[in-house]
Short mmCIF file of C-alpha atoms in Angstrom, two decimals:
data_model
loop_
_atom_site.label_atom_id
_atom_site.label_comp_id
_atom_site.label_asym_id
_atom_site.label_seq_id
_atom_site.Cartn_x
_atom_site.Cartn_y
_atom_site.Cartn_z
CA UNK A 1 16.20 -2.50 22.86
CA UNK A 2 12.86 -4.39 23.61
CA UNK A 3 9.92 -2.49 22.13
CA UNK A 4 7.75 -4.35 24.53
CA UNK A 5 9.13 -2.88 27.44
CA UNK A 6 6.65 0.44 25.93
CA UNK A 7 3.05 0.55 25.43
CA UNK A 8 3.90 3.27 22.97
CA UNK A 9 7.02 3.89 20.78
CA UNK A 10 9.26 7.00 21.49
CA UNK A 11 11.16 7.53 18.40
CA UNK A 12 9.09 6.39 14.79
CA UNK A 13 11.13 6.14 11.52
CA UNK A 14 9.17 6.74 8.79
CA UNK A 15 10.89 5.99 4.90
CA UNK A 16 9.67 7.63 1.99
CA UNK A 17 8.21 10.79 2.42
CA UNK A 18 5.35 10.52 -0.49
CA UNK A 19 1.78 11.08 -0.13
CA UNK A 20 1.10 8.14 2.11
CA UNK A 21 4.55 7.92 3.95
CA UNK A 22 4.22 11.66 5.54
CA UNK A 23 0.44 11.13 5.70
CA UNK A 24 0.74 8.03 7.91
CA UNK A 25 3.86 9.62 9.51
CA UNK A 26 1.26 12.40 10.45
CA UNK A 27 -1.36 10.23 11.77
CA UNK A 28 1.32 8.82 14.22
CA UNK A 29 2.64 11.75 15.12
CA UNK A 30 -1.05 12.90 16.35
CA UNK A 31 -1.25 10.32 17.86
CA UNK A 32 1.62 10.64 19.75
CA UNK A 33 2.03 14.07 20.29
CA UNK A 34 0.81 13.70 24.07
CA UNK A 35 3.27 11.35 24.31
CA UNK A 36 5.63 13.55 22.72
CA UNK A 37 6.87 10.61 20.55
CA UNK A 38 9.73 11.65 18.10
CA UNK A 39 8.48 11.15 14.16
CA UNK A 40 10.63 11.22 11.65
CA UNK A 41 10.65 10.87 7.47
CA UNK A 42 13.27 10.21 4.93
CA UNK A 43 12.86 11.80 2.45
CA UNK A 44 15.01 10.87 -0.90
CA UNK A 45 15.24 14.95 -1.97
CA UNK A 46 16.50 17.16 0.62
CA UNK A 47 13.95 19.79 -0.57
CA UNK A 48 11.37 18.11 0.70
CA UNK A 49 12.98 17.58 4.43
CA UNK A 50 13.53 21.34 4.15
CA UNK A 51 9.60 22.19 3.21
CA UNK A 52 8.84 19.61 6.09
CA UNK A 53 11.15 21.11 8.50
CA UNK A 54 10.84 24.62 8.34
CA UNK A 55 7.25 25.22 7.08
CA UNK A 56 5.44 21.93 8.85
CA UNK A 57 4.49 21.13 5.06
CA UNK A 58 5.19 18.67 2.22
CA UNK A 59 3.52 20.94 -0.56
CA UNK A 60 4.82 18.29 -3.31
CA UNK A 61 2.57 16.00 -2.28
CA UNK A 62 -0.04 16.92 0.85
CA UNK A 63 -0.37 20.80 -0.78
CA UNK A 64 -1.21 23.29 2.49
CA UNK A 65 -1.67 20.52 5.01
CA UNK A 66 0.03 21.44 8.53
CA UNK A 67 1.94 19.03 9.81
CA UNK A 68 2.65 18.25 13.87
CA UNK A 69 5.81 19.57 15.33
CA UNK A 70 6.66 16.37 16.56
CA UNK A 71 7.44 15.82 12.85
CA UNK A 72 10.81 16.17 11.03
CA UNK A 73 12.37 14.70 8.52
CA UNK A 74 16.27 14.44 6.77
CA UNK A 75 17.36 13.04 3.72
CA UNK A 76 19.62 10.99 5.92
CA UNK A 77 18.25 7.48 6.96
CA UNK A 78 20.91 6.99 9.74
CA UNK A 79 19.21 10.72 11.38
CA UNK A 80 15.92 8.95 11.00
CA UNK A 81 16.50 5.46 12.26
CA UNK A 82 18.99 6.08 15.24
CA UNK A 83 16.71 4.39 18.16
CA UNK A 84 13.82 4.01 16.10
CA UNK A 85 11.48 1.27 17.52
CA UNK A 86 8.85 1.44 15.13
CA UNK A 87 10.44 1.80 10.87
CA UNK A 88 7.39 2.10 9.03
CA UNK A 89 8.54 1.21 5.03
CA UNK A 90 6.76 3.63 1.90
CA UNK A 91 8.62 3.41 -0.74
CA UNK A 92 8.21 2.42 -3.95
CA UNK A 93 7.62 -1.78 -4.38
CA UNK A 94 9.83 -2.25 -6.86
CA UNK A 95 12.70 -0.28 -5.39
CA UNK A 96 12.67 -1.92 -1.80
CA UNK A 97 14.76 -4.50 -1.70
CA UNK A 98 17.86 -2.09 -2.40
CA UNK A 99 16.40 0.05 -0.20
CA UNK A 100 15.97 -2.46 2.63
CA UNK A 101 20.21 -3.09 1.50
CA UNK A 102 21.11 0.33 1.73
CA UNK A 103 19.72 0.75 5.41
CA UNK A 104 19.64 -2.55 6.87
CA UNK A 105 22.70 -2.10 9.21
CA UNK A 106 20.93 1.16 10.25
CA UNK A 107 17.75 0.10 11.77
CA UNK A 108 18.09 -0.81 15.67
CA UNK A 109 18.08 -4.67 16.44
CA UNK A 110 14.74 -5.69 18.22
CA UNK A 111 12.78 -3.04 15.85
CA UNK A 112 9.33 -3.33 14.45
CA UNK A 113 9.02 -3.20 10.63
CA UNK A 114 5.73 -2.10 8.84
CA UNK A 115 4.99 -2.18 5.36
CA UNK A 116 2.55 0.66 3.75
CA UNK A 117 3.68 -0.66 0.71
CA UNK A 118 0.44 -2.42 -1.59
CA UNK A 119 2.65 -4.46 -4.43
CA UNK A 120 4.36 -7.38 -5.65
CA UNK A 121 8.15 -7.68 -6.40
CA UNK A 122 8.78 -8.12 -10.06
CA UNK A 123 10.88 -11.37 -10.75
CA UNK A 124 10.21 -13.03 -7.58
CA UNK A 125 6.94 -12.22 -7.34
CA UNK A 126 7.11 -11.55 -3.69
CA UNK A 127 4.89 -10.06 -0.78
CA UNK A 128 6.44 -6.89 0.54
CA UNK A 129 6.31 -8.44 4.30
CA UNK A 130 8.23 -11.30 2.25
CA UNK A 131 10.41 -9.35 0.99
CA UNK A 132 11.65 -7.32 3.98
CA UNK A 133 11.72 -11.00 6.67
CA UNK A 134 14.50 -12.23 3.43
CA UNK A 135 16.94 -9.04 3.41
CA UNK A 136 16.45 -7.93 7.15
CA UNK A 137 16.48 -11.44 8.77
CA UNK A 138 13.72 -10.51 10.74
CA UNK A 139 11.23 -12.87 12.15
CA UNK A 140 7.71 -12.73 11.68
CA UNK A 141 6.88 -11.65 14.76
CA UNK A 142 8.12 -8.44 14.14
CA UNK A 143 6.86 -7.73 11.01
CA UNK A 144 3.80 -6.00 10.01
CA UNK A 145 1.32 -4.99 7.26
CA UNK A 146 -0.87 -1.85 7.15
CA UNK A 147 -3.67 -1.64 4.47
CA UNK A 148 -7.11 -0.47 4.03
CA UNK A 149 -9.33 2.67 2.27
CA UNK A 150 -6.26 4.87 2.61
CA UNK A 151 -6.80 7.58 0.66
CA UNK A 152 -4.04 9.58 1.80
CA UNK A 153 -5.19 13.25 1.11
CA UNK A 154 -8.70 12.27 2.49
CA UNK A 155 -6.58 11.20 6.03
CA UNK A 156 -3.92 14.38 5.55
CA UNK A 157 -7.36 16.44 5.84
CA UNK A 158 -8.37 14.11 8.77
CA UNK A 159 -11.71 12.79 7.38
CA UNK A 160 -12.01 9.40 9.42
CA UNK A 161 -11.06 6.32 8.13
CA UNK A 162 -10.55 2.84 9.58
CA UNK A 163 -7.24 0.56 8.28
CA UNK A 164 -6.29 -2.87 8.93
CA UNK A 165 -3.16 -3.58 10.97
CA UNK A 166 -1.76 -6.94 10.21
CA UNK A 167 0.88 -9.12 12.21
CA UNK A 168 1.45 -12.99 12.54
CA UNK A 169 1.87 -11.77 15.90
CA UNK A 170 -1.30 -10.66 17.47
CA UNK A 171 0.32 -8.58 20.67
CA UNK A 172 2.64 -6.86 17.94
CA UNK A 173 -0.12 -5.86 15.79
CA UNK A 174 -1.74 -4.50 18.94
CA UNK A 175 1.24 -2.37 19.85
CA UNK A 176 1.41 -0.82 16.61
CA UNK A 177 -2.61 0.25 16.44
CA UNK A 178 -1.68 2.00 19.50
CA UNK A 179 0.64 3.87 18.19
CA UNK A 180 -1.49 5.13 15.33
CA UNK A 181 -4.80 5.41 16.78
CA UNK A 182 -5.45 8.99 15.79
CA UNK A 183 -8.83 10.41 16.36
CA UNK A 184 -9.98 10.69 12.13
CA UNK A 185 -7.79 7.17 12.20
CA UNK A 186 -8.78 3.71 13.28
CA UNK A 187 -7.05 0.66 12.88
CA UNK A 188 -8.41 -2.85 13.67
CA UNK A 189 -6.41 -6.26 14.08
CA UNK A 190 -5.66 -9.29 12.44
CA UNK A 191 -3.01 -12.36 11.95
CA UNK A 192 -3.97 -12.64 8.42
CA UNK A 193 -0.54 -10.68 7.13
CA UNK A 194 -1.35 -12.75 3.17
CA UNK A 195 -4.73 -11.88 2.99
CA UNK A 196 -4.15 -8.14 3.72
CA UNK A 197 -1.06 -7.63 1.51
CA UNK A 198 -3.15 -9.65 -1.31
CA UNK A 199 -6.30 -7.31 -1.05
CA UNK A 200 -4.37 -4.31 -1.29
CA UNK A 201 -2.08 -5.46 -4.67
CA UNK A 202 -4.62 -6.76 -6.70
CA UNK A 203 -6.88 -3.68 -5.83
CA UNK A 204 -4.72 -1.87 -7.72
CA UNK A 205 -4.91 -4.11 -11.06
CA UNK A 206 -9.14 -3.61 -10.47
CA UNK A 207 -8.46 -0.24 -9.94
CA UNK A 208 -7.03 -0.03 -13.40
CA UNK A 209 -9.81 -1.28 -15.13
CA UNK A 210 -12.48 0.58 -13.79
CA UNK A 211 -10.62 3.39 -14.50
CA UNK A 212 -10.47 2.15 -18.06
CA UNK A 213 -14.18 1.52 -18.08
CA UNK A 214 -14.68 4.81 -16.91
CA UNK A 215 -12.43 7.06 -19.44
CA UNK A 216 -13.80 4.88 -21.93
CA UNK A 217 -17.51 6.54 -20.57
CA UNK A 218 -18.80 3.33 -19.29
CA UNK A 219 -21.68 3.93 -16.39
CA UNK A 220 -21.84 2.41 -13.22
CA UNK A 221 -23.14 -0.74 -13.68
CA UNK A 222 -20.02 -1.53 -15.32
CA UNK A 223 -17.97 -0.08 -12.90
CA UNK A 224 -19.89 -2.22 -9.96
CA UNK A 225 -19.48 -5.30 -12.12
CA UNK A 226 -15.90 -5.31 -12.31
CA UNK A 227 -15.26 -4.38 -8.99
CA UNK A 228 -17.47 -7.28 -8.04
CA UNK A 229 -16.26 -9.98 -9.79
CA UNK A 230 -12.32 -8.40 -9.13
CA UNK A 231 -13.12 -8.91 -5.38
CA UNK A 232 -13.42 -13.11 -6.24
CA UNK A 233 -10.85 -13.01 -8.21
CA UNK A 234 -8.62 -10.88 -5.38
CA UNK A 235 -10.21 -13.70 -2.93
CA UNK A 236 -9.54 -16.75 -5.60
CA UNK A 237 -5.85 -15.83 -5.17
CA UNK A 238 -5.38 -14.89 -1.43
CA UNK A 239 -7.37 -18.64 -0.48
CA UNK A 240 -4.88 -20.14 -2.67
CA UNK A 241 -2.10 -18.38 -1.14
CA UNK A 242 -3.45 -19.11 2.76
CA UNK A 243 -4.94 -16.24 3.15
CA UNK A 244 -8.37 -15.84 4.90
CA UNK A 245 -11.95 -14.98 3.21
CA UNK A 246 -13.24 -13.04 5.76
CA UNK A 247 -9.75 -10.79 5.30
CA UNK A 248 -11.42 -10.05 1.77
CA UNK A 249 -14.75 -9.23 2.60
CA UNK A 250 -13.52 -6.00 5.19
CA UNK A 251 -11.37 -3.02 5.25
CA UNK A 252 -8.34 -4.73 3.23
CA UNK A 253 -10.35 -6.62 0.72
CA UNK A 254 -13.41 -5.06 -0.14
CA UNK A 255 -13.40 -1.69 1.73
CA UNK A 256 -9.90 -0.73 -0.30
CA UNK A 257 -11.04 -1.76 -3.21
CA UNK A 258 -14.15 0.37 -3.13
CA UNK A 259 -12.06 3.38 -2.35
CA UNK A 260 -9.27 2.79 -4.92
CA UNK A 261 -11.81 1.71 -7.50
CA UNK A 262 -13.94 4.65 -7.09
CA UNK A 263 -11.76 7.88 -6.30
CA UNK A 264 -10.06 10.29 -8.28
CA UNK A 265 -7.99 10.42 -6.00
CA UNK A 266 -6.45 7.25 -7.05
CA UNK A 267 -3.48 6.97 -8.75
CA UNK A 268 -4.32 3.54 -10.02
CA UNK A 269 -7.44 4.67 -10.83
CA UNK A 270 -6.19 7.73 -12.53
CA UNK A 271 -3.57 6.25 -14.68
CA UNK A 272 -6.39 3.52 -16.13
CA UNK A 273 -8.64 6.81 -17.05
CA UNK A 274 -5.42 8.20 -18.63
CA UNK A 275 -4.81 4.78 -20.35
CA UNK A 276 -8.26 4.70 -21.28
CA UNK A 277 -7.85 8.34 -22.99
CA UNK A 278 -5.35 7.29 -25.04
CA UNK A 279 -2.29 8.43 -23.15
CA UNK A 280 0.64 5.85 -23.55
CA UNK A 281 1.90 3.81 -20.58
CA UNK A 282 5.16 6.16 -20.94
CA UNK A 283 3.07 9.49 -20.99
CA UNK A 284 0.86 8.20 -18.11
CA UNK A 285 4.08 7.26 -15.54
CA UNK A 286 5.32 10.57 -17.11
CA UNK A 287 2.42 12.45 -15.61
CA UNK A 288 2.01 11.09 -12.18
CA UNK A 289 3.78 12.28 -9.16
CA UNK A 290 4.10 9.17 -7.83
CA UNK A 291 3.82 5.34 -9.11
CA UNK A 292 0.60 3.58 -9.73
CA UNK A 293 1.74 0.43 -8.19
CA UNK A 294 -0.74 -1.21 -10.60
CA UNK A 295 1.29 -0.73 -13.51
CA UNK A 296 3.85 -2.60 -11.71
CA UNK A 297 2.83 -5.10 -10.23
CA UNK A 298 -0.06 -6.57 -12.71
CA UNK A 299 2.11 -8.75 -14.59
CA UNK A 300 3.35 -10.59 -11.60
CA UNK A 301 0.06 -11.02 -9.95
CA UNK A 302 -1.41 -12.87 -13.19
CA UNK A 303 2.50 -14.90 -13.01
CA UNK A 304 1.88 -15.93 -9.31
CA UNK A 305 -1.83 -16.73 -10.07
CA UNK A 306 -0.80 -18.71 -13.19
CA UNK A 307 1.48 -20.86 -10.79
CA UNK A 308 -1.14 -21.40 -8.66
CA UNK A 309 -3.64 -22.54 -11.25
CA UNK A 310 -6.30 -19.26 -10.06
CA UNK A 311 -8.32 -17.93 -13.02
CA UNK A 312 -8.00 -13.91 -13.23
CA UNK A 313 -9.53 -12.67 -15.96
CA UNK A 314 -9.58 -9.24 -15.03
CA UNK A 315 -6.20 -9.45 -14.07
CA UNK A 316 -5.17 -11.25 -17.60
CA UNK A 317 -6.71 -8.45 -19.85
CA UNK A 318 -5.38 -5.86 -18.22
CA UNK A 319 -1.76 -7.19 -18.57
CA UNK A 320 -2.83 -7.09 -22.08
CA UNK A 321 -4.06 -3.95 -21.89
CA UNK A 322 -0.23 -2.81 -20.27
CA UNK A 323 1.60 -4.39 -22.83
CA UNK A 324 -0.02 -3.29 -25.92
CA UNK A 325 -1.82 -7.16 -26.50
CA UNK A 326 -5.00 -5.42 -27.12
CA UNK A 327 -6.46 -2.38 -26.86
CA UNK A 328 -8.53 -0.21 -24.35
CA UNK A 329 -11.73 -0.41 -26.58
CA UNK A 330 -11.34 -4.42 -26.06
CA UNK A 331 -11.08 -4.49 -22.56
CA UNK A 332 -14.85 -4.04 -21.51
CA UNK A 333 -16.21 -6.74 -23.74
CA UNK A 334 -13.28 -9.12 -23.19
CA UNK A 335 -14.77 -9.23 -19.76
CA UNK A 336 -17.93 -10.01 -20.28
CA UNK A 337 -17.50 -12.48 -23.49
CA UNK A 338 -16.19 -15.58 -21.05
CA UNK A 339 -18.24 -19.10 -20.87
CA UNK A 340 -21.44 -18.76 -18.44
CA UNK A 341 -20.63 -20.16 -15.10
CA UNK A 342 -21.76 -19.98 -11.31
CA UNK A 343 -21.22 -16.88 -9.72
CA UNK A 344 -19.40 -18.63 -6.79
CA UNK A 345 -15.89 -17.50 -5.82
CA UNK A 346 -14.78 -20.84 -6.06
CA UNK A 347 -16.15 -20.78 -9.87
CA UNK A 348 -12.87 -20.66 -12.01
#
């Protein structure tokens, strides 16, 4: 199978059928459905590939939101990824890598691989893109990134939104925007596959400590300030890494931030406001539906930036913060009690 013989994919795998796996799967399927291009979710509890099926829903996670018909979904990957040419990857960070092992034989040779996924692998502190060219042998060309404001029950009600589609590849970045170019849904283009996975894991750690600040009843000055200075620390580490400034200052840096920062509708968000109430870190993943990446991934983003020599000082207290080093009352002046220095990105 050559997916470039197609300006648009026929059959779409989509695995992980959370908030963001069957919203995205949604947005492709709209955009696809004059196409009549086949979509289909995994989903890990057969429950859910029933609600899905039968009732055009995922209640657990998307509530009363219709779904296309051009949808389905099984709780059998080998259903879902016979012919795919497009496997778009949502599941949890920390649990792909057996994932990618349990299916790899499964997905057709010659397919194109996203990642939705905005974290870094525990213990090899590893890109998600990285993660999936080591266990599926795939090259780079055929590997992809998607990040941005992504909201996903803002996009599951179709309020517009514009992502980033990312590919070392520019054609195959190209192909995929096609393919979910949905009328509330926009994607733009880069080659900058670093930069975009960088922006979208250490949003989450920021995310976390606004939403600190905020349980904590801190105003929006506060708020702005950390966001700020977490978008030169997010940019400190994706230079260091390769990645490209300008990457930081759009819709995978600084436009995803804003949104994850700032919504209630973010998990990352919400778990820091929860932290911040004095909820601990076992009664906060106890409450969510769904991880808060965050949580997960903080502790290697401050290991890969300590390799690198990159200040994060955001980043550093709220590793503290996670593993009980200090507490949620400390967090907001730790911030602000460092040595005077230039404001400059560059400014360690």
């Amino acid at each position: 199978m050559n997916w470039r013989n197609n300006t648009h994919p026929q059959v779409v795998a989509v695995l992980g059928a959370g908030s963001w796996g069957t919203t995205f799967a949604k947005i492709v399927a709209d955009a696809g459905a004059s196409r009549a291009t086949d979509v289909r979710v995994w989903a890990r509890r057969p429950e859910i590939a029933v609600d899905i099926n039968e009732r055009h829903r995922n209640t657990q996670y998307l509530k009363d939101t219709v779904l296309p018909a051009n949808l389905t979904a099984s709780a059998d990957p080998a259903e879902v990824l016979a012919d795919a040419e497009l496997v778009v990857l949502a599941v949890p960070a920390q649990t792909l890598r057996a994932q990618l092992r349990s299916v790899r034989d499964l997905i057709p040779e010659g397919a194109v691989v996203v990642s939705l996924m905005k974290g870094l692998e525990v213990g090899t502190d590893s890109r998600m893109s990285q993660v999936i060219e080591e266990e599926l042998h795939w090259p780079k060309e055929r590997v992809a990134v998607i990040s941005g404001p992504n909201l996903a029950m803002e996009i599951a009600n179709r309020q517009p939104t514009a992502s980033v589609v990312a590919c070392a590849d520019l054609e195959t970045a190209a192909w995929i925007a096609r393919a979910c170019t949905a009328p509330y849904f926009r994607p733009y283009t880069n080659t900058d596959v670093v930069g975009v996975e960088i922006g979208g894991i250490v949003k989450n750690v920021i995310a976390l400590a606004v939403g600190i600040c905020e349980g904590k009843g801190m105003g929006d000055n506060t708020k702005a300030s950390v966001m700020t200075r977490g978008l030169a620390e997010t940019t400190r580490l994706a230079l260091a890494l390769g990645g490209d400034a300008e990457t930081m200052a759009g819709l995978a840096g600084m436009g995803d931030l804003i949104a994850t920062c700032s919504s209630p509708l973010s998990r990352n968000h919400t778990a820091g406001r929860l932290l911040a109430q004095g909820l601990t870190l076992d009664e906060v993943n106890a409450s969510m539906k769904q991880t808060a990446e965050g949580i997960k991934s903080a502790q290697a983003v401050l290991d890969r930036a300590t390799q690198l020599g990159v200040y994060m000082p955001i980043t550093e207290n709220v590793v503290a913060v996670l593993q009980g080093a200090i507490s949620v009352d400390e967090l907001g002046p730790r911030l602000l009690s460092r040595e005077l220095k230039s404001e400059s990105v560059h400014a360690q």
